[in-house]
Short mmCIF file of C-alpha atoms in Angstrom, two decimals:
data_model
loop_
_atom_site.label_atom_id
_atom_site.label_comp_id
_atom_site.label_asym_id
_atom_site.label_seq_id
_atom_site.Cartn_x
_atom_site.Cartn_y
_atom_site.Cartn_z
CA MET A 10 91.02 105.23 86.66
CA SER A 11 94.64 106.80 88.03
CA GLN A 12 94.87 107.40 91.39
CA VAL A 13 97.97 110.70 90.58
CA SER A 14 97.02 113.09 87.92
CA ILE A 15 99.16 116.31 86.09
CA GLU A 16 98.01 119.15 84.93
CA ARG A 17 99.36 122.18 83.88
CA ARG A 18 98.85 125.83 84.29
CA ASP A 19 100.24 129.08 83.93
CA GLY A 20 103.91 127.38 84.06
CA ILE A 21 102.70 125.55 86.95
CA ALA A 22 102.55 121.60 87.09
CA ILE A 23 99.96 120.43 89.27
CA ILE A 24 99.91 116.90 90.20
CA SER A 25 97.13 115.19 92.19
CA VAL A 26 96.02 112.82 94.04
CA ASP A 27 93.05 110.90 94.49
CA ASN A 28 93.08 108.04 96.25
CA PRO A 29 90.23 107.65 98.81
CA PRO A 30 89.39 107.70 101.12
CA VAL A 31 92.71 109.01 102.81
CA ASN A 32 95.12 109.35 99.48
CA ALA A 33 97.37 106.79 101.69
CA LEU A 34 100.62 106.33 99.87
CA SER A 35 99.78 102.93 97.84
CA GLN A 36 102.26 101.77 95.35
CA ALA A 37 100.12 103.27 92.65
CA VAL A 38 100.20 106.35 94.59
CA ARG A 39 103.98 106.17 94.88
CA GLU A 40 104.76 105.71 91.13
CA GLY A 41 102.37 108.05 90.13
CA LEU A 42 103.97 110.62 92.04
CA THR A 43 107.63 109.74 90.85
CA ARG A 44 106.58 109.46 86.87
CA TYR A 45 104.89 112.47 86.98
CA ILE A 46 107.83 114.56 89.45
CA ASP A 47 109.73 113.08 86.81
CA GLU A 48 108.32 114.70 83.68
CA ALA A 49 107.64 117.94 85.33
CA ALA A 50 111.25 118.02 85.71
CA ASP A 51 111.97 117.16 82.43
CA ASP A 52 109.49 119.78 80.85
CA ASP A 53 111.08 123.37 79.96
CA SER A 54 107.40 124.60 80.18
CA VAL A 55 107.01 124.31 83.74
CA GLN A 56 108.56 126.37 86.36
CA ALA A 57 107.44 124.98 89.27
CA ILE A 58 105.48 121.98 90.81
CA VAL A 59 102.83 122.11 93.54
CA ILE A 60 101.75 118.47 94.88
CA ILE A 61 98.36 118.66 96.41
CA CYS A 62 95.35 115.87 97.25
CA THR A 63 91.54 115.85 96.27
CA GLY A 64 89.12 114.88 98.39
CA ARG A 65 89.04 115.23 102.55
CA THR A 66 92.58 115.33 103.00
CA PHE A 67 96.14 115.80 102.17
CA ILE A 68 97.68 111.99 102.22
CA ALA A 69 97.37 111.17 105.56
CA GLY A 70 99.89 108.67 105.52
CA ALA A 71 101.16 105.29 104.47
CA ASP A 72 98.92 102.38 103.32
CA ILE A 73 99.36 100.11 106.07
CA ARG A 74 98.10 97.67 104.82
CA GLU A 75 101.30 96.65 102.64
CA PHE A 76 103.56 96.08 106.09
CA GLY A 77 102.94 92.61 105.33
CA ARG A 78 103.57 92.04 102.23
CA PRO A 79 106.89 92.21 100.07
CA PRO A 80 107.70 95.73 99.38
CA GLU A 81 106.91 97.30 95.81
CA PRO A 82 109.18 99.84 94.44
CA PRO A 83 109.14 102.49 94.39
CA HIS A 84 109.82 102.80 98.02
CA LEU A 85 109.10 105.97 99.59
CA PRO A 86 112.31 107.87 101.32
CA ASP A 87 113.23 107.10 97.33
CA LEU A 88 110.00 108.88 96.53
CA ILE A 89 110.61 111.11 98.91
CA ALA A 90 114.58 111.65 98.15
CA ARG A 91 113.27 112.38 94.17
CA ILE A 92 111.01 115.02 95.10
CA GLU A 93 113.89 117.13 97.00
CA ALA A 94 116.32 116.80 94.10
CA ALA A 95 113.69 118.10 91.86
CA ASP A 96 115.67 121.57 90.10
CA LYS A 97 112.37 123.23 90.21
CA PRO A 98 110.12 124.86 93.39
CA VAL A 99 107.96 121.65 94.71
CA VAL A 100 105.23 122.65 96.88
CA ALA A 101 103.00 120.55 99.22
CA ALA A 102 99.74 122.23 99.53
CA MET A 103 97.88 120.81 102.64
CA HIS A 104 94.37 120.59 103.34
CA GLY A 105 93.10 117.80 106.01
CA THR A 106 95.43 116.11 107.77
CA ALA A 107 98.90 114.95 107.28
CA LEU A 108 100.78 112.52 108.99
CA GLY A 109 103.07 110.23 109.11
CA GLY A 110 104.50 109.19 105.46
CA GLY A 111 102.31 112.12 104.07
CA LEU A 112 103.88 115.07 106.43
CA GLU A 113 107.07 113.15 105.23
CA VAL A 114 106.22 113.68 101.54
CA ALA A 115 105.43 117.57 102.44
CA LEU A 116 109.09 117.30 103.76
CA GLY A 117 110.81 116.56 101.05
CA CYS A 118 109.03 119.75 98.96
CA HIS A 119 110.95 122.52 99.32
CA TYR A 120 108.19 124.61 100.62
CA ARG A 121 104.79 124.27 102.54
CA ILE A 122 101.28 125.49 102.12
CA ALA A 123 98.13 124.12 104.09
CA THR A 124 94.77 125.69 105.02
CA GLY A 125 93.77 126.94 108.13
CA SER A 126 91.85 123.31 109.54
CA ALA A 127 94.79 121.61 108.19
CA LYS A 128 96.67 119.51 110.88
CA VAL A 129 100.15 117.77 110.16
CA GLY A 130 101.86 115.61 112.35
CA LEU A 131 104.04 111.88 112.63
CA PRO A 132 102.03 109.69 114.59
CA GLU A 133 104.27 106.50 113.85
CA VAL A 134 104.80 105.78 117.90
CA SER A 135 101.51 104.58 118.70
CA LEU A 136 101.71 101.93 116.17
CA GLY A 137 105.11 101.03 117.91
CA LEU A 138 107.22 102.33 114.33
CA LEU A 139 108.88 105.58 114.13
CA PRO A 140 109.42 107.89 110.52
CA GLY A 141 110.67 105.72 108.29
CA ALA A 142 111.75 108.09 105.42
CA SER A 143 113.83 110.89 106.55
CA GLY A 144 111.14 112.39 108.86
CA THR A 145 113.58 111.80 111.39
CA GLN A 146 116.08 113.91 109.93
CA ARG A 147 114.06 116.29 108.32
CA LEU A 148 111.99 117.69 110.63
CA PRO A 149 114.69 118.44 113.61
CA ARG A 150 116.34 120.36 110.60
CA LEU A 151 113.29 122.52 110.48
CA ILE A 152 112.02 122.67 113.44
CA GLY A 153 114.15 122.51 115.85
CA ALA A 154 115.31 118.66 117.92
CA GLU A 155 113.13 119.64 121.04
CA ARG A 156 110.01 120.22 119.02
CA ALA A 157 110.33 117.38 116.47
CA LEU A 158 110.98 115.30 119.65
CA ASP A 159 107.23 116.32 121.01
CA MET A 160 105.57 115.89 117.76
CA MET A 161 107.15 112.62 117.27
CA LEU A 162 107.16 110.83 120.53
CA SER A 163 103.46 111.74 121.91
CA GLY A 164 102.84 111.42 117.79
CA LYS A 165 99.98 113.55 118.15
CA PRO A 166 99.22 116.29 115.71
CA VAL A 167 99.71 120.38 115.27
CA LYS A 168 97.19 122.49 113.92
CA ALA A 169 98.52 124.60 111.18
CA GLN A 170 98.54 127.67 112.86
CA VAL A 171 101.41 126.18 115.27
CA ALA A 172 103.47 124.72 112.41
CA LEU A 173 103.07 127.83 111.03
CA GLU A 174 104.65 129.59 113.89
CA VAL A 175 107.12 126.79 114.46
CA GLY A 176 108.40 127.10 110.77
CA LEU A 177 106.97 123.36 109.75
CA ILE A 178 104.88 125.57 106.61
CA ASP A 179 105.17 128.27 105.22
CA GLN A 180 101.84 130.23 104.81
CA ILE A 181 98.20 129.44 105.49
CA CYS A 182 94.97 130.05 103.42
CA ASP A 183 91.30 130.02 103.62
CA ASP A 184 90.48 126.36 103.58
CA ASP A 185 88.34 127.06 99.98
CA LYS A 186 90.99 128.54 98.10
CA LEU A 187 94.07 126.01 99.15
CA ARG A 188 94.73 125.42 95.20
CA ASP A 189 94.71 129.17 93.59
CA ALA A 190 97.33 130.19 97.00
CA ALA A 191 99.12 127.22 96.46
CA ILE A 192 100.02 128.09 92.53
CA LYS A 193 100.34 131.77 93.48
CA PHE A 194 103.17 131.09 96.15
CA ALA A 195 104.66 128.33 93.59
CA VAL A 196 105.17 131.31 91.41
CA SER A 197 106.46 133.33 94.28
CA LYS A 198 109.11 130.96 94.26
CA VAL A 199 110.75 130.26 91.25
CA ALA A 200 113.05 133.13 91.56
CA SER A 201 114.12 131.48 94.68
CA GLY A 202 114.49 128.05 93.88
CA PRO A 203 114.76 124.96 95.37
CA ARG A 204 115.37 125.01 99.16
CA ARG A 205 116.04 121.36 100.35
CA ILE A 206 115.70 121.06 103.81
CA SER A 207 118.24 118.02 103.52
CA GLU A 208 121.02 120.94 103.51
CA MET A 209 119.95 122.68 106.29
CA THR A 210 121.94 121.94 109.95
CA VAL A 211 120.08 121.17 113.38
CA PRO A 212 120.04 124.59 115.55
CA ASP A 213 121.52 124.16 118.22
CA VAL A 214 120.31 121.96 121.25
CA GLU A 215 121.06 122.07 125.18
CA PRO A 216 123.33 119.08 126.05
CA ASP A 217 121.12 117.57 128.21
CA LEU A 218 118.69 117.26 125.65
CA PHE A 219 118.16 113.96 125.15
CA ASP A 220 118.91 112.39 128.06
CA LYS A 221 116.26 115.41 129.47
CA THR A 222 113.91 113.55 127.17
CA ARG A 223 114.48 109.78 128.39
CA THR A 224 114.05 110.44 131.48
CA ALA A 225 111.07 112.25 131.67
CA ILE A 226 109.17 109.46 129.25
CA ALA A 227 110.37 106.67 130.72
CA ARG A 228 107.77 105.71 133.13
CA LYS A 229 105.58 106.14 130.49
CA THR A 230 106.87 104.62 127.52
CA ARG A 231 108.48 101.46 129.79
CA GLY A 232 108.48 98.52 127.53
CA LEU A 233 108.06 100.03 124.83
CA MET A 234 110.66 100.19 121.74
CA SER A 235 110.27 103.06 119.19
CA PRO A 236 110.07 105.99 122.01
CA GLU A 237 113.72 105.02 122.28
CA LYS A 238 114.88 104.80 118.95
CA ILE A 239 113.05 108.21 117.95
CA ILE A 240 114.89 109.77 120.36
CA ARG A 241 118.11 107.87 118.61
CA CYS A 242 117.10 109.26 115.51
CA VAL A 243 116.72 112.49 116.54
CA GLU A 244 119.66 113.00 118.36
CA LEU A 245 121.92 111.63 115.55
CA SER A 246 120.31 114.14 113.30
CA THR A 247 122.49 115.94 115.38
CA GLN A 248 126.11 114.30 115.41
CA VAL A 249 125.98 113.27 111.89
CA GLY A 250 125.23 114.06 108.15
CA PHE A 251 122.08 113.57 106.44
CA ASP A 252 122.68 109.99 104.67
CA GLU A 253 123.60 109.08 107.31
CA GLY A 254 121.42 109.42 109.72
CA CYS A 255 118.49 108.53 106.67
CA LYS A 256 120.47 105.09 106.68
CA ALA A 257 120.59 105.01 111.02
CA GLU A 258 117.12 106.13 110.77
CA ARG A 259 115.86 103.04 108.08
CA GLU A 260 117.42 100.46 110.05
CA LEU A 261 115.75 100.67 113.02
CA PHE A 262 112.80 101.65 111.53
CA LEU A 263 112.97 97.95 110.36
CA GLU A 264 114.11 96.85 113.94
CA CYS A 265 110.39 98.25 114.79
CA LYS A 266 108.68 96.89 111.98
CA LYS A 267 109.87 93.56 112.37
CA SER A 268 109.13 93.00 116.22
CA PRO A 269 106.13 92.00 117.97
CA GLN A 270 105.13 95.11 119.40
CA SER A 271 104.44 96.98 115.93
CA ASP A 272 102.82 93.87 114.63
CA GLY A 273 100.47 93.69 117.73
CA LEU A 274 99.82 97.37 117.50
CA ARG A 275 99.22 96.99 113.37
CA HIS A 276 96.66 94.47 114.52
CA ALA A 277 94.85 96.53 117.25
CA PHE A 278 94.91 99.48 115.16
CA PHE A 279 92.96 97.35 112.57
CA ALA A 280 90.79 95.79 115.29
CA GLU A 281 89.61 98.80 116.31
CA ARG A 282 88.15 99.62 113.46
CA ALA A 283 86.57 96.37 111.59
CA VAL A 284 84.62 96.31 115.29
CA SER A 285 82.73 99.88 114.43
CA LYS A 286 81.77 98.04 110.37
CA VAL A 287 78.91 95.80 111.31
CA PRO A 288 78.33 93.79 107.89
CA GLY A 289 75.46 94.92 106.43
CA ILE A 290 74.65 98.31 107.66
CA GLY A 291 75.91 100.71 105.63
CA LYS A 292 76.18 104.13 105.13
CA ASN A 293 72.74 104.78 103.84
CA THR A 294 70.86 102.07 106.08
CA SER A 295 67.93 103.81 108.28
CA VAL A 296 68.39 104.93 111.66
CA ARG A 297 65.88 104.62 114.31
CA ALA A 298 65.42 106.92 117.00
CA THR A 299 65.83 106.01 120.34
CA ASP A 300 64.46 108.20 123.19
CA LYS A 301 63.75 105.69 125.67
CA VAL A 302 66.05 103.47 127.91
CA ALA A 303 65.52 100.66 130.21
CA VAL A 304 69.12 100.49 132.73
CA LEU A 305 69.40 96.97 133.96
CA GLY A 306 71.69 97.04 137.49
CA ALA A 307 71.77 100.80 139.63
CA GLY A 308 75.25 99.81 140.33
CA THR A 309 78.08 102.28 139.45
CA MET A 310 78.10 101.15 135.68
CA GLY A 311 74.66 101.19 135.47
CA ALA A 312 74.11 104.25 137.41
CA GLY A 313 77.12 106.19 135.13
CA ILE A 314 75.43 104.70 131.90
CA ALA A 315 71.75 106.02 132.50
CA TYR A 316 73.40 109.42 133.41
CA SER A 317 74.96 109.06 129.61
CA CYS A 318 71.70 108.24 128.24
CA LEU A 319 69.95 111.12 130.67
CA THR A 320 72.21 113.78 129.19
CA ALA A 321 71.62 112.74 125.50
CA GLY A 322 67.72 113.92 126.37
CA CYS A 323 66.57 109.65 126.71
CA THR A 324 64.14 108.89 129.05
CA VAL A 325 65.65 106.61 131.36
CA HIS A 326 63.83 103.52 133.72
CA LEU A 327 66.10 102.04 135.70
CA LEU A 328 65.80 98.51 136.98
CA ASP A 329 67.28 96.59 140.36
CA ASN A 330 66.67 93.47 142.62
CA ASP A 331 66.27 95.45 145.77
CA GLU A 332 64.74 99.47 146.33
CA GLU A 333 68.12 100.45 148.10
CA GLY A 334 70.26 99.63 145.66
CA LEU A 335 67.83 102.01 143.73
CA GLU A 336 68.41 104.37 146.14
CA ARG A 337 72.32 104.23 145.92
CA GLY A 338 71.86 104.25 141.84
CA ALA A 339 69.01 107.34 141.92
CA THR A 340 71.76 109.36 144.29
CA THR A 341 75.13 108.64 142.46
CA ILE A 342 73.39 110.06 139.19
CA ARG A 343 71.92 113.09 140.95
CA LYS A 344 75.55 113.62 142.29
CA LEU A 345 76.87 113.34 139.08
CA TYR A 346 74.46 116.21 137.99
CA GLU A 347 75.60 118.49 140.88
CA GLY A 348 78.49 117.84 139.94
CA GLY A 349 77.94 119.33 136.33
CA VAL A 350 76.49 122.24 138.17
CA ALA A 351 79.29 123.20 140.25
CA ARG A 352 81.74 122.87 137.50
CA GLY A 353 79.27 125.27 135.55
CA LYS A 354 78.83 122.42 132.84
CA ILE A 355 74.91 122.59 133.22
CA SER A 356 72.48 124.74 134.83
CA GLU A 357 69.88 124.24 137.71
CA GLU A 358 66.96 124.24 135.05
CA GLU A 359 68.88 121.27 133.05
CA MET A 360 69.70 119.07 136.07
CA ALA A 361 65.93 118.85 137.15
CA ASP A 362 65.14 118.11 133.89
CA GLY A 363 67.13 115.22 133.52
CA VAL A 364 66.60 114.05 137.01
CA GLY A 365 62.82 113.78 135.92
CA ARG A 366 63.11 111.99 133.20
CA LEU A 367 64.45 109.24 135.59
CA SER A 368 62.22 106.28 136.93
CA THR A 369 63.18 103.45 139.22
CA THR A 370 61.36 100.71 140.05
CA THR A 371 61.84 96.61 141.23
CA ASP A 372 59.35 95.05 139.19
CA TYR A 373 61.06 93.30 135.97
CA GLY A 374 57.85 91.94 134.62
#
């Protein structure tokens, strides 16, 4: 089954990506998008184009499993350039999360619409990378250098409403009406034509913005490669033309990608996900209810575990070698509850209920 498809409706070409679970930008997806963008651009019956995704999310990033392999065309920067070069308005219709390469694809489109629950971001810094498909050059032109730096250096996604307020997206729609809203929006932009970010200039910045940013993140990012390279790329977006900035971005991206630092962070990324997948245990595996827990050791860690189990509604049996240790553990648990009451997180009644489900013993038999 093809991972990309096209249909036409009321003069609008709707290009759909279907590559579960997160519609990653695999080679097949890149090839399909390129093919159908060209097809729609050459079709005189098509007045505008919508790029949308099926499933739970818009394109949630590049397929980083391809990073260890020789690159296969079409390359992501080339795809994005092809999208932007279309002489008909191209609208990105986003839901779920548009992250990394997914947001870069959206930035290559001429307009962007998103559901109210959508989030967008460039999290590459967490993998020791920088946005390497024109993101460091497009985002500052669209929302300003300072906001762009914040998004890229933090790696945190922003909500659709925030994205709308800063100009990253053009319209928000109801979660269940994205397709129809995107088509209607695309129709409304036929007369306006394409609006290309590459033809924009970065809004004026404070002269000391980049030096201040380097100073502000110096301690937190000490020893890391990609934050400084991100700053340099955004700085270049204010100093050189779009094409020259993209060339520098690509060179710096490849430096990061080839580094042991990024290799280690990507390894950790996959490892963290692998440990949550136990062989032989799938989504349909029956789960046995657990409402009674025994915790061995009433020290700081044991008391904390016991408290967490109590707050989850379990009955907890706390074991230790002597009564003195048990008393310290029980006192720690009571103080944790009292802290919750003081902060207004729980009521006195909930504290009493939790403490009432705690029993202690020195008998391991």
